[in-house]
């Protein structure tokens, strides 16, 4: 079973309701995932986004880059109940806006600059596939869409729920 990074855009009213009723938020997340399904939705328009298994690599690279917003795990606890591998967290719309602004100015090449795959192995970054310099390319195809997802959320004034499933 793989661990995937999951994101859900929510309005301010939905965030307020989610904080009061996390079970409702989980249901909303599941319904949104099911409704979006395999349809091709532009990341900037999508309510749900997944970074699949690249979440841990992206988190490592962003921490190393001193990224000021935790876009991999979220920053505020939504509930202590697990939605998969850990409790869901969220980013307020202001933190989403800050993340989107900085992501727009950040390239994947900047994130991987000077990274040795051996660092990833030593840090036990999931999954353990760091046997060559080309393995760093693995998350490139998800960083740009993740940026677009955050930009869409910021433009709409949305908060983002984040969890590992």
PDB file of C-alpha atoms in Angstrom:
ATOM      1  CA  UNK A   1       0.000   0.000   0.000  1.00  0.00           C
ATOM      2  CA  UNK A   2       1.368   3.408  -0.898  1.00  0.00           C
ATOM      3  CA  UNK A   3       1.124   6.672   1.010  1.00  0.00           C
ATOM      4  CA  UNK A   4      -0.219   9.600  -1.013  1.00  0.00           C
ATOM      5  CA  UNK A   5      -0.303  13.327  -0.305  1.00  0.00           C
ATOM      6  CA  UNK A   6      -3.870  14.630  -0.633  1.00  0.00           C
ATOM      7  CA  UNK A   7      -5.240  18.184  -0.895  1.00  0.00           C
ATOM      8  CA  UNK A   8      -8.751  19.630  -0.835  1.00  0.00           C
ATOM      9  CA  UNK A   9      -9.636  23.250  -1.532  1.00  0.00           C
ATOM     10  CA  UNK A  10     -12.355  24.591   0.769  1.00  0.00           C
ATOM     11  CA  UNK A  11     -14.175  27.884   1.114  1.00  0.00           C
ATOM     12  CA  UNK A  12     -14.017  29.829   4.374  1.00  0.00           C
ATOM     13  CA  UNK A  13     -17.504  28.581   5.273  1.00  0.00           C
ATOM     14  CA  UNK A  14     -16.497  24.985   4.518  1.00  0.00           C
ATOM     15  CA  UNK A  15     -13.379  25.353   6.655  1.00  0.00           C
ATOM     16  CA  UNK A  16     -15.462  26.656   9.560  1.00  0.00           C
ATOM     17  CA  UNK A  17     -17.836  23.726   9.213  1.00  0.00           C
ATOM     18  CA  UNK A  18     -14.910  21.271   8.903  1.00  0.00           C
ATOM     19  CA  UNK A  19     -13.416  22.558  12.146  1.00  0.00           C
ATOM     20  CA  UNK A  20     -16.729  21.952  13.920  1.00  0.00           C
ATOM     21  CA  UNK A  21     -17.498  18.682  12.168  1.00  0.00           C
ATOM     22  CA  UNK A  22     -14.374  16.859  10.904  1.00  0.00           C
ATOM     23  CA  UNK A  23     -16.473  13.810   9.937  1.00  0.00           C
ATOM     24  CA  UNK A  24     -18.377  16.039   7.509  1.00  0.00           C
ATOM     25  CA  UNK A  25     -15.045  17.260   6.094  1.00  0.00           C
ATOM     26  CA  UNK A  26     -13.850  13.691   5.530  1.00  0.00           C
ATOM     27  CA  UNK A  27     -17.104  12.916   3.752  1.00  0.00           C
ATOM     28  CA  UNK A  28     -16.676  16.054   1.621  1.00  0.00           C
ATOM     29  CA  UNK A  29     -13.109  15.006   0.765  1.00  0.00           C
ATOM     30  CA  UNK A  30     -14.188  11.500  -0.225  1.00  0.00           C
ATOM     31  CA  UNK A  31     -17.151  12.769  -2.277  1.00  0.00           C
ATOM     32  CA  UNK A  32     -14.946  15.315  -4.026  1.00  0.00           C
ATOM     33  CA  UNK A  33     -12.316  12.688  -4.841  1.00  0.00           C
ATOM     34  CA  UNK A  34     -14.988  10.353  -6.187  1.00  0.00           C
ATOM     35  CA  UNK A  35     -16.703  13.090  -8.208  1.00  0.00           C
ATOM     36  CA  UNK A  36     -13.451  14.337  -9.696  1.00  0.00           C
ATOM     37  CA  UNK A  37     -12.282  10.762 -10.211  1.00  0.00           C
ATOM     38  CA  UNK A  38     -10.164  10.219 -13.250  1.00  0.00           C
ATOM     39  CA  UNK A  39     -11.583  13.233 -15.109  1.00  0.00           C
ATOM     40  CA  UNK A  40      -8.940  15.570 -16.450  1.00  0.00           C
ATOM     41  CA  UNK A  41      -9.358  18.757 -14.456  1.00  0.00           C
ATOM     42  CA  UNK A  42      -6.816  21.547 -14.718  1.00  0.00           C
ATOM     43  CA  UNK A  43      -4.984  21.764 -11.372  1.00  0.00           C
ATOM     44  CA  UNK A  44      -5.906  25.440 -10.982  1.00  0.00           C
ATOM     45  CA  UNK A  45      -9.593  24.474 -11.229  1.00  0.00           C
ATOM     46  CA  UNK A  46      -9.494  21.212  -9.261  1.00  0.00           C
ATOM     47  CA  UNK A  47     -10.927  20.964  -5.764  1.00  0.00           C
ATOM     48  CA  UNK A  48      -8.858  17.855  -5.057  1.00  0.00           C
ATOM     49  CA  UNK A  49      -5.213  17.238  -5.889  1.00  0.00           C
ATOM     50  CA  UNK A  50      -2.778  14.461  -5.071  1.00  0.00           C
ATOM     51  CA  UNK A  51       0.988  14.418  -5.102  1.00  0.00           C
ATOM     52  CA  UNK A  52       0.831  10.616  -4.969  1.00  0.00           C
ATOM     53  CA  UNK A  53       3.958   9.196  -3.359  1.00  0.00           C
ATOM     54  CA  UNK A  54       6.111  12.282  -4.040  1.00  0.00           C
ATOM     55  CA  UNK A  55       4.901  14.045  -0.862  1.00  0.00           C
ATOM     56  CA  UNK A  56       7.904  13.004   1.252  1.00  0.00           C
ATOM     57  CA  UNK A  57      10.462  14.036  -1.379  1.00  0.00           C
ATOM     58  CA  UNK A  58       8.678  17.366  -1.884  1.00  0.00           C
ATOM     59  CA  UNK A  59       8.611  17.939   1.880  1.00  0.00           C
ATOM     60  CA  UNK A  60      12.347  17.223   2.128  1.00  0.00           C
ATOM     61  CA  UNK A  61      13.173  19.550  -0.766  1.00  0.00           C
ATOM     62  CA  UNK A  62      10.947  22.356   0.511  1.00  0.00           C
ATOM     63  CA  UNK A  63      12.362  22.175   4.063  1.00  0.00           C
ATOM     64  CA  UNK A  64      15.880  22.206   2.635  1.00  0.00           C
ATOM     65  CA  UNK A  65      14.869  25.268   0.583  1.00  0.00           C
ATOM     66  CA  UNK A  66      13.539  26.922   3.773  1.00  0.00           C
ATOM     67  CA  UNK A  67      10.051  27.204   2.277  1.00  0.00           C
ATOM     68  CA  UNK A  68       8.021  29.204   4.826  1.00  0.00           C
ATOM     69  CA  UNK A  69       4.737  27.266   4.541  1.00  0.00           C
ATOM     70  CA  UNK A  70       4.315  23.545   5.196  1.00  0.00           C
ATOM     71  CA  UNK A  71       2.450  22.643   2.028  1.00  0.00           C
ATOM     72  CA  UNK A  72       3.095  18.924   2.484  1.00  0.00           C
ATOM     73  CA  UNK A  73       1.584  18.361   5.941  1.00  0.00           C
ATOM     74  CA  UNK A  74      -0.335  21.579   6.569  1.00  0.00           C
ATOM     75  CA  UNK A  75       0.116  23.795   9.594  1.00  0.00           C
ATOM     76  CA  UNK A  76      -3.048  23.749  11.686  1.00  0.00           C
ATOM     77  CA  UNK A  77      -4.638  20.572  13.057  1.00  0.00           C
ATOM     78  CA  UNK A  78      -8.127  19.954  11.708  1.00  0.00           C
ATOM     79  CA  UNK A  79      -8.802  16.973  13.987  1.00  0.00           C
ATOM     80  CA  UNK A  80      -6.811  14.421  15.943  1.00  0.00           C
ATOM     81  CA  UNK A  81      -8.660  11.616  14.142  1.00  0.00           C
ATOM     82  CA  UNK A  82      -6.618  10.048  11.356  1.00  0.00           C
ATOM     83  CA  UNK A  83      -7.775  10.288   7.766  1.00  0.00           C
ATOM     84  CA  UNK A  84      -5.248   7.734   6.638  1.00  0.00           C
ATOM     85  CA  UNK A  85      -1.728   7.788   7.993  1.00  0.00           C
ATOM     86  CA  UNK A  86      -2.036  10.831  10.233  1.00  0.00           C
ATOM     87  CA  UNK A  87      -4.577  13.464  11.259  1.00  0.00           C
ATOM     88  CA  UNK A  88      -5.496  16.013   8.601  1.00  0.00           C
ATOM     89  CA  UNK A  89      -4.198  19.534   8.847  1.00  0.00           C
ATOM     90  CA  UNK A  90      -4.980  22.689   6.926  1.00  0.00           C
ATOM     91  CA  UNK A  91      -3.638  25.964   5.650  1.00  0.00           C
ATOM     92  CA  UNK A  92      -5.656  29.143   6.035  1.00  0.00           C
ATOM     93  CA  UNK A  93      -6.385  31.146   2.919  1.00  0.00           C
ATOM     94  CA  UNK A  94      -3.659  33.640   3.893  1.00  0.00           C
ATOM     95  CA  UNK A  95      -1.078  30.844   4.165  1.00  0.00           C
ATOM     96  CA  UNK A  96      -2.341  29.393   0.860  1.00  0.00           C
ATOM     97  CA  UNK A  97      -1.849  32.798  -0.762  1.00  0.00           C
ATOM     98  CA  UNK A  98       1.679  33.108   0.653  1.00  0.00           C
ATOM     99  CA  UNK A  99       2.548  29.582  -0.494  1.00  0.00           C
ATOM    100  CA  UNK A 100       1.155  30.235  -3.984  1.00  0.00           C
ATOM    101  CA  UNK A 101       3.120  33.477  -4.316  1.00  0.00           C
ATOM    102  CA  UNK A 102       6.398  31.823  -3.350  1.00  0.00           C
ATOM    103  CA  UNK A 103       5.723  28.675  -5.385  1.00  0.00           C
ATOM    104  CA  UNK A 104       5.148  30.845  -8.467  1.00  0.00           C
ATOM    105  CA  UNK A 105       8.702  32.165  -8.031  1.00  0.00           C
ATOM    106  CA  UNK A 106      10.266  28.772  -7.268  1.00  0.00           C
ATOM    107  CA  UNK A 107      11.385  26.257  -9.859  1.00  0.00           C
ATOM    108  CA  UNK A 108      11.890  22.570  -9.358  1.00  0.00           C
ATOM    109  CA  UNK A 109      15.486  23.044 -10.497  1.00  0.00           C
ATOM    110  CA  UNK A 110      15.994  25.401  -7.549  1.00  0.00           C
ATOM    111  CA  UNK A 111      14.598  22.776  -5.184  1.00  0.00           C
ATOM    112  CA  UNK A 112      16.909  19.995  -6.347  1.00  0.00           C
ATOM    113  CA  UNK A 113      20.008  22.134  -6.833  1.00  0.00           C
ATOM    114  CA  UNK A 114      22.905  20.558  -4.963  1.00  0.00           C
ATOM    115  CA  UNK A 115      20.860  17.629  -3.640  1.00  0.00           C
ATOM    116  CA  UNK A 116      22.699  14.313  -3.609  1.00  0.00           C
ATOM    117  CA  UNK A 117      20.421  11.268  -3.837  1.00  0.00           C
ATOM    118  CA  UNK A 118      22.446   9.749  -0.984  1.00  0.00           C
ATOM    119  CA  UNK A 119      20.973  12.490   1.259  1.00  0.00           C
ATOM    120  CA  UNK A 120      17.499  11.140   0.476  1.00  0.00           C
ATOM    121  CA  UNK A 121      18.534   7.591   1.290  1.00  0.00           C
ATOM    122  CA  UNK A 122      20.159   8.707   4.545  1.00  0.00           C
ATOM    123  CA  UNK A 123      17.054  10.718   5.494  1.00  0.00           C
ATOM    124  CA  UNK A 124      14.898   7.647   4.696  1.00  0.00           C
ATOM    125  CA  UNK A 125      12.714   9.587   2.278  1.00  0.00           C
ATOM    126  CA  UNK A 126       9.737   7.505   1.175  1.00  0.00           C
ATOM    127  CA  UNK A 127       9.797   5.542  -1.043  1.00  0.00           C
ATOM    128  CA  UNK A 128      13.363   4.280  -1.021  1.00  0.00           C
ATOM    129  CA  UNK A 129      14.226   4.758  -4.725  1.00  0.00           C
ATOM    130  CA  UNK A 130      17.203   7.110  -4.500  1.00  0.00           C
ATOM    131  CA  UNK A 131      19.841   5.110  -6.308  1.00  0.00           C
ATOM    132  CA  UNK A 132      20.764   7.626  -9.016  1.00  0.00           C
ATOM    133  CA  UNK A 133      20.845  11.373  -9.731  1.00  0.00           C
ATOM    134  CA  UNK A 134      17.921  10.938 -12.147  1.00  0.00           C
ATOM    135  CA  UNK A 135      15.709   9.764  -9.273  1.00  0.00           C
ATOM    136  CA  UNK A 136      15.453  13.431  -8.223  1.00  0.00           C
ATOM    137  CA  UNK A 137      13.405  14.014 -11.386  1.00  0.00           C
ATOM    138  CA  UNK A 138      10.622  11.838 -10.000  1.00  0.00           C
ATOM    139  CA  UNK A 139       8.568  14.701  -8.502  1.00  0.00           C
ATOM    140  CA  UNK A 140       9.209  17.291 -11.232  1.00  0.00           C
ATOM    141  CA  UNK A 141       5.965  16.467 -13.045  1.00  0.00           C
ATOM    142  CA  UNK A 142       3.928  17.090  -9.882  1.00  0.00           C
ATOM    143  CA  UNK A 143       5.534  20.283  -8.590  1.00  0.00           C
ATOM    144  CA  UNK A 144       4.179  22.478 -11.414  1.00  0.00           C
ATOM    145  CA  UNK A 145       0.589  21.168 -11.114  1.00  0.00           C
ATOM    146  CA  UNK A 146       0.795  21.516  -7.322  1.00  0.00           C
ATOM    147  CA  UNK A 147       1.841  25.126  -7.847  1.00  0.00           C
ATOM    148  CA  UNK A 148      -1.110  25.632 -10.186  1.00  0.00           C
ATOM    149  CA  UNK A 149      -3.455  24.034  -7.637  1.00  0.00           C
ATOM    150  CA  UNK A 150      -2.248  26.438  -4.945  1.00  0.00           C
ATOM    151  CA  UNK A 151      -2.517  29.407  -7.298  1.00  0.00           C
ATOM    152  CA  UNK A 152      -6.107  28.448  -8.127  1.00  0.00           C
ATOM    153  CA  UNK A 153      -6.937  28.088  -4.438  1.00  0.00           C
ATOM    154  CA  UNK A 154      -5.308  31.441  -3.635  1.00  0.00           C
ATOM    155  CA  UNK A 155      -7.148  33.190  -6.471  1.00  0.00           C
ATOM    156  CA  UNK A 156     -10.462  31.881  -5.147  1.00  0.00           C
ATOM    157  CA  UNK A 157      -9.618  32.783  -1.532  1.00  0.00           C
ATOM    158  CA  UNK A 158      -9.735  29.126  -0.479  1.00  0.00           C
ATOM    159  CA  UNK A 159      -8.089  27.328   2.411  1.00  0.00           C
ATOM    160  CA  UNK A 160      -6.589  23.876   1.815  1.00  0.00           C
ATOM    161  CA  UNK A 161      -7.033  20.663   3.805  1.00  0.00           C
ATOM    162  CA  UNK A 162      -4.021  18.335   3.649  1.00  0.00           C
ATOM    163  CA  UNK A 163      -3.619  14.705   4.687  1.00  0.00           C
ATOM    164  CA  UNK A 164      -1.668  11.547   3.907  1.00  0.00           C
ATOM    165  CA  UNK A 165      -3.735   8.625   2.708  1.00  0.00           C
TER     166      UNK A 165
END
